[in-house]
Amino acid sequence: AEYMGEQVQKMVDFVVRPLASEDVPFAVQLQIDTYGAGLLIETDDIYQKKIDVFPEGCLGCFDNGVLIAYAMSHPWNSAVPVQLNEKNFAIPEHPDCYYIHDVAVNSSYRGKGVGHKLFARMVELAKEKGFKKMKLVAVLGGDQFWAKLGFVAHASTVYGSVEDAVVMYKDLS
């Protein structure tokens, strides 16, 4: 029981805040550690652009000041997924959903509520902005995690180098 108490306390101590420019190299490294060095990797300048365009949706989760997870999310048009490494990234004029572009959690922290904590903040943001649905493209088996959070598979797609990605939606109404 004492061990679980420490575990629960530790989850409470995680801090979620918007990513800052100085966090970008750590987020990119976490991305590489999560996905490998394949075609799903976005560069420092792409992450910085996302922070510049929609800072409140670029979140980091920290344990004692160390980045252990991040989430990139923003308003978007549900008709098309966000392309990887989009240098001209901008929020569409009339977005109709809140889009989760990427979430990565350090392998040592998986299963400890970190992803749920980031997701809760993204749901808050989506509702604050008046969106009735969220969208994402799940890769590498992530659809199982997202289904547990209420996302429903809509279609299979190719995304970057991933041939079995899954387009998913969550109703917020």
CSV table of C-alpha atoms in Angstrom, one decimal:
chain,number,residue,atom,x,y,z
A,1,ALA,CA,0.0,0.0,0.0
A,2,GLU,CA,2.9,2.4,0.8
A,3,TYR,CA,4.4,1.8,-2.6
A,4,MET,CA,1.1,2.7,-4.3
A,5,GLY,CA,0.8,5.8,-2.2
A,6,GLU,CA,4.2,6.9,-3.4
A,7,GLN,CA,3.2,6.1,-7.0
A,8,VAL,CA,0.0,8.2,-6.7
A,9,GLN,CA,1.9,11.0,-5.1
A,10,LYS,CA,4.4,11.0,-7.9
A,11,MET,CA,1.7,11.3,-10.5
A,12,VAL,CA,0.3,14.3,-8.7
A,13,ASP,CA,3.7,16.0,-8.8
A,14,PHE,CA,4.0,15.9,-12.6
A,15,VAL,CA,3.7,19.4,-13.9
A,16,VAL,CA,2.0,20.2,-17.3
A,17,ARG,CA,2.8,23.5,-18.9
A,18,PRO,CA,3.1,25.0,-22.4
A,19,LEU,CA,6.4,24.1,-24.1
A,20,ALA,CA,9.0,26.9,-24.4
A,21,SER,CA,11.7,27.4,-27.0
A,22,GLU,CA,14.3,25.9,-24.7
A,23,ASP,CA,12.2,22.7,-24.4
A,24,VAL,CA,12.2,22.0,-28.2
A,25,PRO,CA,15.5,20.1,-28.4
A,26,PHE,CA,14.3,17.8,-25.5
A,27,ALA,CA,10.9,17.3,-27.2
A,28,VAL,CA,12.6,16.4,-30.5
A,29,GLN,CA,14.9,13.9,-28.7
A,30,LEU,CA,11.9,12.4,-26.9
A,31,GLN,CA,10.2,12.1,-30.3
A,32,ILE,CA,13.2,10.2,-31.8
A,33,ASP,CA,13.3,8.0,-28.7
A,34,THR,CA,9.6,7.2,-29.1
A,35,TYR,CA,9.4,6.7,-32.9
A,36,GLY,CA,12.9,5.9,-34.0
A,37,ALA,CA,14.8,7.8,-36.6
A,38,GLY,CA,12.2,7.2,-39.4
A,39,LEU,CA,10.0,9.4,-41.4
A,40,LEU,CA,7.6,10.3,-38.5
A,41,ILE,CA,10.3,12.7,-37.1
A,42,GLU,CA,9.8,16.4,-37.2
A,43,THR,CA,12.6,18.8,-36.8
A,44,ASP,CA,13.3,21.5,-34.2
A,45,ASP,CA,12.1,24.3,-36.5
A,46,ILE,CA,8.8,22.5,-37.1
A,47,TYR,CA,8.2,22.2,-33.4
A,48,GLN,CA,9.1,25.8,-32.8
A,49,LYS,CA,6.7,26.9,-35.6
A,50,LYS,CA,3.9,24.9,-33.8
A,51,ILE,CA,4.7,26.6,-30.5
A,52,ASP,CA,4.8,30.0,-32.3
A,53,VAL,CA,1.4,29.4,-34.0
A,54,PHE,CA,-0.6,27.9,-31.1
A,55,PRO,CA,1.5,27.9,-27.9
A,56,GLU,CA,-1.3,26.8,-25.5
A,57,GLY,CA,-1.7,23.5,-27.4
A,58,CYS,CA,2.0,22.6,-27.3
A,59,LEU,CA,2.3,21.0,-23.8
A,60,GLY,CA,5.1,19.4,-21.9
A,61,CYS,CA,4.8,17.2,-18.8
A,62,PHE,CA,7.7,17.5,-16.5
A,63,ASP,CA,9.0,15.5,-13.5
A,64,ASN,CA,11.3,17.7,-11.4
A,65,GLY,CA,12.0,20.0,-14.3
A,66,VAL,CA,12.8,17.1,-16.8
A,67,LEU,CA,10.6,16.8,-19.9
A,68,ILE,CA,9.0,13.3,-19.7
A,69,ALA,CA,6.2,13.8,-22.2
A,70,TYR,CA,4.8,16.2,-24.7
A,71,ALA,CA,1.7,16.8,-26.7
A,72,MET,CA,1.2,18.9,-29.9
A,73,SER,CA,-2.4,19.9,-30.5
A,74,HIS,CA,-4.3,22.7,-32.2
A,75,PRO,CA,-7.5,23.7,-33.9
A,76,TRP,CA,-7.8,22.2,-37.4
A,77,ASN,CA,-10.0,21.3,-40.4
A,78,SER,CA,-11.2,17.7,-39.9
A,79,ALA,CA,-11.2,17.0,-43.7
A,80,VAL,CA,-7.4,16.6,-43.8
A,81,PRO,CA,-4.7,15.5,-41.4
A,82,VAL,CA,-1.9,17.8,-40.6
A,83,GLN,CA,1.1,16.9,-42.8
A,84,LEU,CA,4.4,16.0,-41.2
A,85,ASN,CA,7.2,18.7,-41.4
A,86,GLU,CA,4.8,21.4,-42.7
A,87,LYS,CA,7.0,24.4,-42.8
A,88,ASN,CA,4.1,26.8,-43.5
A,89,PHE,CA,2.0,25.5,-40.7
A,90,ALA,CA,-0.9,27.8,-39.8
A,91,ILE,CA,-4.3,27.4,-38.1
A,92,PRO,CA,-7.1,27.2,-40.8
A,93,GLU,CA,-9.4,30.2,-41.0
A,94,HIS,CA,-12.4,28.1,-40.0
A,95,PRO,CA,-11.3,25.1,-38.0
A,96,ASP,CA,-14.0,22.6,-37.1
A,97,CYS,CA,-12.1,20.3,-34.7
A,98,TYR,CA,-9.4,20.1,-32.1
A,99,TYR,CA,-6.5,18.1,-33.6
A,100,ILE,CA,-4.0,16.0,-31.5
A,101,HIS,CA,-1.0,16.0,-33.8
A,102,ASP,CA,1.5,14.1,-31.6
A,103,VAL,CA,1.9,12.8,-28.1
A,104,ALA,CA,5.1,11.1,-26.9
A,105,VAL,CA,5.8,9.7,-23.4
A,106,ASN,CA,9.2,8.6,-22.1
A,107,SER,CA,9.1,4.8,-21.9
A,108,SER,CA,9.9,4.9,-18.2
A,109,TYR,CA,6.7,6.9,-17.5
A,110,ARG,CA,4.3,4.9,-19.6
A,111,GLY,CA,1.4,3.5,-17.6
A,112,LYS,CA,1.7,6.1,-14.9
A,113,GLY,CA,-1.0,8.5,-16.0
A,114,VAL,CA,1.2,11.0,-17.9
A,115,GLY,CA,-0.7,10.6,-21.2
A,116,HIS,CA,-4.0,10.9,-19.4
A,117,LYS,CA,-2.8,14.1,-17.8
A,118,LEU,CA,-1.8,15.6,-21.1
A,119,PHE,CA,-5.1,14.4,-22.7
A,120,ALA,CA,-7.2,16.0,-20.0
A,121,ARG,CA,-5.6,19.4,-20.6
A,122,MET,CA,-6.1,19.0,-24.4
A,123,VAL,CA,-9.8,18.2,-23.8
A,124,GLU,CA,-10.1,21.4,-21.6
A,125,LEU,CA,-8.5,23.4,-24.4
A,126,ALA,CA,-10.8,22.0,-27.1
A,127,LYS,CA,-13.9,22.8,-25.0
A,128,GLU,CA,-12.5,26.3,-24.1
A,129,LYS,CA,-12.2,26.9,-27.8
A,130,GLY,CA,-15.8,25.7,-28.4
A,131,PHE,CA,-15.0,22.5,-30.4
A,132,LYS,CA,-17.4,19.6,-30.4
A,133,LYS,CA,-15.0,17.0,-31.6
A,134,MET,CA,-11.4,16.0,-31.5
A,135,LYS,CA,-9.4,14.3,-34.3
A,136,LEU,CA,-6.1,12.4,-34.5
A,137,VAL,CA,-4.2,9.9,-36.6
A,138,ALA,CA,-3.0,7.1,-34.4
A,139,VAL,CA,0.2,5.3,-35.4
A,140,LEU,CA,2.2,2.3,-34.2
A,141,GLY,CA,-0.7,0.7,-32.3
A,142,GLY,CA,-1.7,4.0,-30.5
A,143,ASP,CA,-5.3,3.5,-31.6
A,144,GLN,CA,-5.7,1.1,-28.6
A,145,PHE,CA,-4.7,3.8,-26.2
A,146,TRP,CA,-6.9,6.4,-27.8
A,147,ALA,CA,-9.9,4.1,-28.0
A,148,LYS,CA,-9.7,3.8,-24.1
A,149,LEU,CA,-10.1,7.6,-24.0
A,150,GLY,CA,-13.3,7.5,-26.1
A,151,PHE,CA,-11.9,7.9,-29.7
A,152,VAL,CA,-13.6,5.9,-32.4
A,153,ALA,CA,-11.8,4.6,-35.5
A,154,HIS,CA,-13.0,6.3,-38.7
A,155,ALA,CA,-10.7,5.1,-41.4
A,156,SER,CA,-7.3,3.5,-42.1
A,157,THR,CA,-4.7,5.7,-43.8
A,158,VAL,CA,-1.0,6.0,-44.7
A,159,TYR,CA,0.7,8.6,-42.6
A,160,GLY,CA,4.4,9.4,-43.2
A,161,SER,CA,6.1,6.0,-43.3
A,162,VAL,CA,3.3,4.3,-41.4
A,163,GLU,CA,1.0,2.3,-43.7
A,164,ASP,CA,-1.5,1.2,-41.0
A,165,ALA,CA,-2.3,4.5,-39.3
A,166,VAL,CA,-5.9,5.0,-38.0
A,167,VAL,CA,-7.9,8.3,-38.3
A,168,MET,CA,-9.9,8.6,-35.1
A,169,TYR,CA,-12.5,11.0,-33.7
A,170,LYS,CA,-13.9,11.8,-30.3
A,171,ASP,CA,-17.2,13.6,-29.7
A,172,LEU,CA,-17.1,16.3,-27.1
A,173,SER,CA,-20.7,17.3,-27.1
